[in-house]
PDB file of C-alpha atoms in Angstrom:
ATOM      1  CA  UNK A 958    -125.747   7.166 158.286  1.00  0.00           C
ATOM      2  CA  UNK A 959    -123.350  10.140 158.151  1.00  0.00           C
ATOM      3  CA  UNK A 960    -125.152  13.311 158.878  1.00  0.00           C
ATOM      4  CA  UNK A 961    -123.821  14.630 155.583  1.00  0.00           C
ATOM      5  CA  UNK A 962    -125.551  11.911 153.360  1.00  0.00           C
ATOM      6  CA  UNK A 963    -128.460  11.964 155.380  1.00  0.00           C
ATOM      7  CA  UNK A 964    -129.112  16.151 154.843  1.00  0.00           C
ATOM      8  CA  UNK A 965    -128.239  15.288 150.837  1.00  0.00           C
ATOM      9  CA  UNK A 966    -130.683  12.563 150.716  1.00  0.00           C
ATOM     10  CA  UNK A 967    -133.594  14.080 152.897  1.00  0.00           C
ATOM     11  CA  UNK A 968    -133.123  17.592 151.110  1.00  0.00           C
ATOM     12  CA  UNK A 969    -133.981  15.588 147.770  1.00  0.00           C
ATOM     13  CA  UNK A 970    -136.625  14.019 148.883  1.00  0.00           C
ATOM     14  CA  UNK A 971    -138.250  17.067 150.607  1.00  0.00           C
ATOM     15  CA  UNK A 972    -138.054  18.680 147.009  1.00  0.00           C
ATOM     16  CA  UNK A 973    -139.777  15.302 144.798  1.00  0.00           C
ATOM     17  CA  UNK A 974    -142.292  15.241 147.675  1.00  0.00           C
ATOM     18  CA  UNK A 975    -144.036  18.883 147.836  1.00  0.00           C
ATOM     19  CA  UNK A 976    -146.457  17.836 144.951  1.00  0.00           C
ATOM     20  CA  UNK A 977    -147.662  14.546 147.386  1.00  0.00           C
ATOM     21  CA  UNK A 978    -147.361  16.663 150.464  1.00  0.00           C
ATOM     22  CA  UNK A 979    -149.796  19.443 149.091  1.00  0.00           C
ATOM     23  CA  UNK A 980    -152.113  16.987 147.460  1.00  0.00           C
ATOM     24  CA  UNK A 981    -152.317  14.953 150.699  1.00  0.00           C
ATOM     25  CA  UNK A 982    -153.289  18.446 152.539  1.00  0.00           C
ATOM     26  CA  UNK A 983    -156.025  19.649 150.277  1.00  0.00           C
ATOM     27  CA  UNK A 984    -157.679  15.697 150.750  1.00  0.00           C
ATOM     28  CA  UNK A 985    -157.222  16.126 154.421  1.00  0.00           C
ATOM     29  CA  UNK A 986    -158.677  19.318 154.243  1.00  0.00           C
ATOM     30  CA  UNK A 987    -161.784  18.618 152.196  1.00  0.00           C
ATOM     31  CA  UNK A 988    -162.530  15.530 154.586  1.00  0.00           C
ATOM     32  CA  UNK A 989    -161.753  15.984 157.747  1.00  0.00           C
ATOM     33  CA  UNK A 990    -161.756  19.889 157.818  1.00  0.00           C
ATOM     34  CA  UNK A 991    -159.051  21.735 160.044  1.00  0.00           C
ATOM     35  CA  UNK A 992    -156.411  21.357 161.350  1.00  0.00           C
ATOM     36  CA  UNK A 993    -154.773  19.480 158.526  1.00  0.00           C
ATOM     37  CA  UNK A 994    -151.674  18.061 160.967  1.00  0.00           C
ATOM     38  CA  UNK A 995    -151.666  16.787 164.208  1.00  0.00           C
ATOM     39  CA  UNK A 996    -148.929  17.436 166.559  1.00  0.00           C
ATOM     40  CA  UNK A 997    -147.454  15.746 169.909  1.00  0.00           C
ATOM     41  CA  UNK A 998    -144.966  15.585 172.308  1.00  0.00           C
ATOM     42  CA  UNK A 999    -142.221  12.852 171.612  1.00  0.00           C
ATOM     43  CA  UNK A1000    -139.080  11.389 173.179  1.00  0.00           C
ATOM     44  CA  UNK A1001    -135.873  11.710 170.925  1.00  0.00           C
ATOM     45  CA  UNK A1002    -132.674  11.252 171.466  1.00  0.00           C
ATOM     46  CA  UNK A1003    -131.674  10.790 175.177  1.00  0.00           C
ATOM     47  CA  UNK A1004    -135.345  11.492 175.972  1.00  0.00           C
ATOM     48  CA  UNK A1005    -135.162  14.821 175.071  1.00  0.00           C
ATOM     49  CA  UNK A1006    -138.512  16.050 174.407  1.00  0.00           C
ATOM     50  CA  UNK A1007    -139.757  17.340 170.597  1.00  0.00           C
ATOM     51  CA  UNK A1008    -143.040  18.309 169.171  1.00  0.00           C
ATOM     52  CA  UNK A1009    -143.352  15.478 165.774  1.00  0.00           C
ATOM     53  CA  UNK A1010    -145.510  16.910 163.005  1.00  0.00           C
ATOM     54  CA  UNK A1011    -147.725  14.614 160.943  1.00  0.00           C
ATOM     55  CA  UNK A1012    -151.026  15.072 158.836  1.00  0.00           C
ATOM     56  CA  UNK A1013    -153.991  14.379 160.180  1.00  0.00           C
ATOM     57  CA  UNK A1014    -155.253  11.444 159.469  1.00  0.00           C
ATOM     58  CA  UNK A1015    -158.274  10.841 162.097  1.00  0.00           C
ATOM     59  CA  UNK A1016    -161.622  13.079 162.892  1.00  0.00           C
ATOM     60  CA  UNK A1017    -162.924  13.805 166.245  1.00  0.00           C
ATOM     61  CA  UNK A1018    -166.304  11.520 166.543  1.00  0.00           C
ATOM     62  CA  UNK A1019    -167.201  10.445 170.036  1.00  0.00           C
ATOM     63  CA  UNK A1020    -169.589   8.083 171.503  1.00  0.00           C
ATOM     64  CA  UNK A1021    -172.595   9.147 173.583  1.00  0.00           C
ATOM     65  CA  UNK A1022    -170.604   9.614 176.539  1.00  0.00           C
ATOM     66  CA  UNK A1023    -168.128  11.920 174.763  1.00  0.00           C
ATOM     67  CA  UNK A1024    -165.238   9.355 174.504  1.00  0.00           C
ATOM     68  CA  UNK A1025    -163.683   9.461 171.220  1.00  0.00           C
ATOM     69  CA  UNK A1026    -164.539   6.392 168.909  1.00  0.00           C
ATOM     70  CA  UNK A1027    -161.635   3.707 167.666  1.00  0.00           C
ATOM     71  CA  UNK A1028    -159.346   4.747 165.445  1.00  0.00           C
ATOM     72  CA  UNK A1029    -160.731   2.734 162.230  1.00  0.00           C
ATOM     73  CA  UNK A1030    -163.913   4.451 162.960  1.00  0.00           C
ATOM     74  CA  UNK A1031    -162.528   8.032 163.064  1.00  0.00           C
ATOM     75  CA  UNK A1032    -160.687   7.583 159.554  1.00  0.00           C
ATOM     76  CA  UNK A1033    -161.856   7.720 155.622  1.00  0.00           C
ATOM     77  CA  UNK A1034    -161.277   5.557 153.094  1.00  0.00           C
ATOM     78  CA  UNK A1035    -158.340   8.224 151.669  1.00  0.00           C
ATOM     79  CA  UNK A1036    -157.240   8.567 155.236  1.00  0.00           C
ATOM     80  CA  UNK A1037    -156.941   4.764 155.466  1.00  0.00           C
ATOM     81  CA  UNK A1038    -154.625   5.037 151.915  1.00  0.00           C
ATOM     82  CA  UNK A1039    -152.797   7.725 153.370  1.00  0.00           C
ATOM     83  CA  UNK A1040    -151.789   5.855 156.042  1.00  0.00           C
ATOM     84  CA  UNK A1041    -151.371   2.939 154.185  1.00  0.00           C
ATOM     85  CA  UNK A1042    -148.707   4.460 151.920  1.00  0.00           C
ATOM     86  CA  UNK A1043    -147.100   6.531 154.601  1.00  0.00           C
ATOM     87  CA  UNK A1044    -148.133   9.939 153.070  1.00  0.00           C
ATOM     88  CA  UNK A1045    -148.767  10.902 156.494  1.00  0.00           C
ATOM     89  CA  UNK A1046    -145.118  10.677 157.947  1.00  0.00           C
ATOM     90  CA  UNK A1047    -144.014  12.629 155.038  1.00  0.00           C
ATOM     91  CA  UNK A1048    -143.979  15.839 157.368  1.00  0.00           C
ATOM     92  CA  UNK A1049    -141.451  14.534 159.639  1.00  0.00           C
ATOM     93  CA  UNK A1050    -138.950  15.272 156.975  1.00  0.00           C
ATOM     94  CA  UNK A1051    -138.711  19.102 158.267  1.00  0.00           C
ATOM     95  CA  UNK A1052    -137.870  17.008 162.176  1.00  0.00           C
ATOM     96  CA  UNK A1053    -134.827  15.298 160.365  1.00  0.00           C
ATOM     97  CA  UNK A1054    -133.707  18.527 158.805  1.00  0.00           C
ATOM     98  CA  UNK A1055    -134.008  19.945 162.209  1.00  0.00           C
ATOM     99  CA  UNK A1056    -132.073  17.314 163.326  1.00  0.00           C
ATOM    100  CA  UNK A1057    -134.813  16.165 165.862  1.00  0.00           C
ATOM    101  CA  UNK A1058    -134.723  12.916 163.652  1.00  0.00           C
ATOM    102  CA  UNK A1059    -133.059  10.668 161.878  1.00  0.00           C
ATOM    103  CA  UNK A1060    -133.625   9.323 158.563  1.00  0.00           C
ATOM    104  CA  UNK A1061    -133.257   5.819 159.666  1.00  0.00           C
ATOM    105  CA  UNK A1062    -133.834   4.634 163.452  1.00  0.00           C
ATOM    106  CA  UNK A1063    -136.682   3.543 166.664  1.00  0.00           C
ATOM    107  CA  UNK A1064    -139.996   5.310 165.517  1.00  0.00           C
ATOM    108  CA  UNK A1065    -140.177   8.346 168.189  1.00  0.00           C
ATOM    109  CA  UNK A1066    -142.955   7.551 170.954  1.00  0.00           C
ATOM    110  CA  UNK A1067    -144.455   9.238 174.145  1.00  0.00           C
ATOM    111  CA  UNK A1068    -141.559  10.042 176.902  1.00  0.00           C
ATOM    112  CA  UNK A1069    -143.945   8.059 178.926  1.00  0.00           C
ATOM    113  CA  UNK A1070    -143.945   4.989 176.914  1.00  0.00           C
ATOM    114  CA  UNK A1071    -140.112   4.973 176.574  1.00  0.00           C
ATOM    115  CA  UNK A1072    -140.144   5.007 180.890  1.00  0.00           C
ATOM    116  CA  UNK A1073    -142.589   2.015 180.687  1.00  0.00           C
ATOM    117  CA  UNK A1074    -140.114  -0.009 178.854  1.00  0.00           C
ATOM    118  CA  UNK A1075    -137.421   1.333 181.515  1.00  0.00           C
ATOM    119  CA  UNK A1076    -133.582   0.274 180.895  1.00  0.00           C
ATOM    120  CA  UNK A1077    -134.518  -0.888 177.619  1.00  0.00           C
ATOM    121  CA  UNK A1078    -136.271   2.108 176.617  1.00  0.00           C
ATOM    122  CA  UNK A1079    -133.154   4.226 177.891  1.00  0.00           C
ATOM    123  CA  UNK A1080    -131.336   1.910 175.212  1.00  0.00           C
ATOM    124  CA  UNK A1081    -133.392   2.615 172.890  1.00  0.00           C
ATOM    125  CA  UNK A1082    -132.829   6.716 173.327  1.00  0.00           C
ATOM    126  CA  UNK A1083    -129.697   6.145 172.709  1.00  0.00           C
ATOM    127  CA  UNK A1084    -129.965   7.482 169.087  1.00  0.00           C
ATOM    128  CA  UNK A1085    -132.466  10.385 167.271  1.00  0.00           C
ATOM    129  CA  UNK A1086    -135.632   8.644 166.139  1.00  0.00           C
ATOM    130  CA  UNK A1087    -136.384   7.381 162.432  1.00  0.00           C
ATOM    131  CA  UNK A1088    -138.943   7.611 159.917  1.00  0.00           C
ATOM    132  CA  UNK A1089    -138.420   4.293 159.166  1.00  0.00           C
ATOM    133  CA  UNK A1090    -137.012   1.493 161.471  1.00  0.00           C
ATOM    134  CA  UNK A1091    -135.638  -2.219 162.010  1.00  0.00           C
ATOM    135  CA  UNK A1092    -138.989  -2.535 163.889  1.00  0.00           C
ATOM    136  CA  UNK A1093    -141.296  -0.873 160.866  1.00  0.00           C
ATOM    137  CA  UNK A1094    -139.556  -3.439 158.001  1.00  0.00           C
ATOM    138  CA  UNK A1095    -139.899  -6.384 160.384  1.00  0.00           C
ATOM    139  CA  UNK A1096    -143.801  -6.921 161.092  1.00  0.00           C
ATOM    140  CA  UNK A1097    -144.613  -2.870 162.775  1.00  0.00           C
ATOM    141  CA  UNK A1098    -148.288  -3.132 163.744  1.00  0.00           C
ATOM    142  CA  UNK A1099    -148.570  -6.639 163.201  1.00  0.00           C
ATOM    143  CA  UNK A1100    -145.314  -6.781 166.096  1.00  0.00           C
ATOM    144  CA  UNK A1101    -146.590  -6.462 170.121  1.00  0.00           C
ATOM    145  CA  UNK A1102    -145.009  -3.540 171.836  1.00  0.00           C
ATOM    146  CA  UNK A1103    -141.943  -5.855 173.471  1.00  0.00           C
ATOM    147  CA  UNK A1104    -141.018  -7.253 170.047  1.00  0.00           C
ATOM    148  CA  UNK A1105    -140.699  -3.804 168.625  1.00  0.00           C
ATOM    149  CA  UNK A1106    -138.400  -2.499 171.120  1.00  0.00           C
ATOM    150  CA  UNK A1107    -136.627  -5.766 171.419  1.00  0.00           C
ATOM    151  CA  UNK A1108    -135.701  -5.148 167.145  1.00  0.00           C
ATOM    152  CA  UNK A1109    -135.335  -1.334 168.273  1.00  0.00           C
ATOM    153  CA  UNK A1110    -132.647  -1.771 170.851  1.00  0.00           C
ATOM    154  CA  UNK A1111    -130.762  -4.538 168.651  1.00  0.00           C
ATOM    155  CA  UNK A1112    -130.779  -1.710 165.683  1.00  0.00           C
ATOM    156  CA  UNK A1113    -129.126   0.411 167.933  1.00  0.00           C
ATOM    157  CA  UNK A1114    -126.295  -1.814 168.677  1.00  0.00           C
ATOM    158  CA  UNK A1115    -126.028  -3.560 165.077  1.00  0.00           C
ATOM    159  CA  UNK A1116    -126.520   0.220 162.908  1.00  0.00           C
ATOM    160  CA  UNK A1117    -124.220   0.877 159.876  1.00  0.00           C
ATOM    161  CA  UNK A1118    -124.947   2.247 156.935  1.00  0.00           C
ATOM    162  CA  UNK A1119    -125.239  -0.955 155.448  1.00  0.00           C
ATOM    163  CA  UNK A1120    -128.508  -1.439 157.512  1.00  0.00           C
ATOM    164  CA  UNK A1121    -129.785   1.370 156.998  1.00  0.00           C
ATOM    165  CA  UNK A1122    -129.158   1.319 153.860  1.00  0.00           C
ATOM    166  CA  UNK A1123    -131.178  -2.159 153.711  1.00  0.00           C
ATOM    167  CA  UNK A1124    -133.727  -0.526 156.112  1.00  0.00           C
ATOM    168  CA  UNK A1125    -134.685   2.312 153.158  1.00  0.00           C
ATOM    169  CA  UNK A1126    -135.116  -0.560 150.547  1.00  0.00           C
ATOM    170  CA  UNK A1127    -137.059  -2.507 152.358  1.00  0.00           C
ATOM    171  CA  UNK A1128    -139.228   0.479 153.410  1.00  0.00           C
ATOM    172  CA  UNK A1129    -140.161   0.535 149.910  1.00  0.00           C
ATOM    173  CA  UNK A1130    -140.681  -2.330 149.763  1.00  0.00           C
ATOM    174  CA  UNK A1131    -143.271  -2.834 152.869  1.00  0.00           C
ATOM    175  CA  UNK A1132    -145.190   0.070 150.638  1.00  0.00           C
ATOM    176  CA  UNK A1133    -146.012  -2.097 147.722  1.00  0.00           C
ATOM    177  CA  UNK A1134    -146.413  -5.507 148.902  1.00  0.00           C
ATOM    178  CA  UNK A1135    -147.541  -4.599 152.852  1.00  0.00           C
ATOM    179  CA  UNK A1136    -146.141  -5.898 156.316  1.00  0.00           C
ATOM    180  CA  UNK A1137    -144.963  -9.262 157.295  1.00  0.00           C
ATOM    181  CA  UNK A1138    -143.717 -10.027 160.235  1.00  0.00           C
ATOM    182  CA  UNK A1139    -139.959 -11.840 160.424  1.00  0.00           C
ATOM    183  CA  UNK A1140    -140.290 -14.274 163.120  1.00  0.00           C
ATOM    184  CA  UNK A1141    -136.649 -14.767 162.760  1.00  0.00           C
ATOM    185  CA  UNK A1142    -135.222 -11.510 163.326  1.00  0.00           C
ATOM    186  CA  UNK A1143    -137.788 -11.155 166.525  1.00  0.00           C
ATOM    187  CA  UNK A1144    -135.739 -14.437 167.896  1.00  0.00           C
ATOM    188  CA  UNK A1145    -132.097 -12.958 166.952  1.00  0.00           C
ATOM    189  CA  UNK A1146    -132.770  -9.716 168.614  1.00  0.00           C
ATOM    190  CA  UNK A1147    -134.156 -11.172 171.958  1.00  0.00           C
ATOM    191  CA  UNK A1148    -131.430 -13.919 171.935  1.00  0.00           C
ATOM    192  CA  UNK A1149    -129.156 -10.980 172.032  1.00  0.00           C
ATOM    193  CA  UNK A1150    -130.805  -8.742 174.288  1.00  0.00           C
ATOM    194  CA  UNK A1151    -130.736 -11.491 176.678  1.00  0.00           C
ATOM    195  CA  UNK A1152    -127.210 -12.586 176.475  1.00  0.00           C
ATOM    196  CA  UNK A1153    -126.417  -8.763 177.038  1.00  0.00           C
ATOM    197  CA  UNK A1154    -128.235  -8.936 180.732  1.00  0.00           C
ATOM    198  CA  UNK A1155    -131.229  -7.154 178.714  1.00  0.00           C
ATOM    199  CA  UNK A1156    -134.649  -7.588 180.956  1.00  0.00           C
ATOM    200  CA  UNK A1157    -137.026  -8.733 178.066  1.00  0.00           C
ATOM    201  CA  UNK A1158    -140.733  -9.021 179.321  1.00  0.00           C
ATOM    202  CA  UNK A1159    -143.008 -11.400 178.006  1.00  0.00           C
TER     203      UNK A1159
END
């Protein structure tokens, strides 16, 4: 997606979502308490390292031996909608304005997951991260680590603006009726990382 379109688009949507982005804070606030976003180190474009901003959806609990407790047992019930809907991500719009981010692309993850995944996670560098993916609209949590950089890397050698395009409608989508996973688009993009002398683990 041209830069151009990208800036118009996100600058729009930056402005229709302050009212969801402030009422998200206040309920984050008045149930979890401080900080209200959680910050983190993450690998962009060529690896290069940026801080991603996202509310805070999780407490702090630990178990008797001071380990923190599973996620689903750190969150609320209007934590778990947040998440559901996304209302979390919605502060990664000020990374795409940056330019730290794309609208559309691989979901940015630790620099040291992206070396664990090693010439197919420099593939997968080889654009800015997204706030919504090939990988999200195709299965995302319900997808094993391999399968989502497998549809990752094939993004990055399939993208127009015609897919990403597709990608933003579907991302709607995934928000009202929830994730599936497409077994078939799993199959295309490993046939083709494979025929491209692409290492794919099991």
């Amino acid at each position: 997606m041209p830069r151009f379109l990208e800036l118009i688009f996100i600058l729009t949507v930056t402005v229709l979502c302050l009212v969801p982005m402030c009422l998200t804070a206040a309920v984050i606030y008045l149930t979890l308490g401080p900080p209200v976003f959680f910050r983190q180190v993450r690998a962009g474009k060529s690896k290069h390292p940026f801080e991603i901003l996202k509310f805070r959806t999780m407490g702090t609990q630990t178990d008797q031996n001071g380990h923190l407790l599973a996620d689903h047992l750190r969150q609320t019930r209007l934590t778990q909608i947040i998440r559901r809907l996304r209302l979390d991500e919605l502060p990664q719009l000020l990374s795409i304005l940056k330019g730290d981010m794309a609208l559309v692309g691989p979901r940015p993850l630790l620099p040291a997951t992206i070396d664990e995944f090693n010439q197919l996670g420099v593939q997968r560098c080889r654009v800015r991260p997204g706030l919504s993916g090939w990988a999200q609209v195709s299965g995302n949590v319900n997808l094993t680590n391999i399968e989502k950089v497998i549809l990752d890397v094939w993004y990055v050698h399939h993208r127009t603006l015609a897919l990403d395009l597709k990608i933003l409608a579907e991302t709607f989508l995934v928000l009202i009726s929830g994730e599936r996973v497409n077994s078939t688009r799993i199959e295309t993009a490993k046939k083709w990382a494979a025929g491209n002398g692409l290492q794919v683990e099991p």
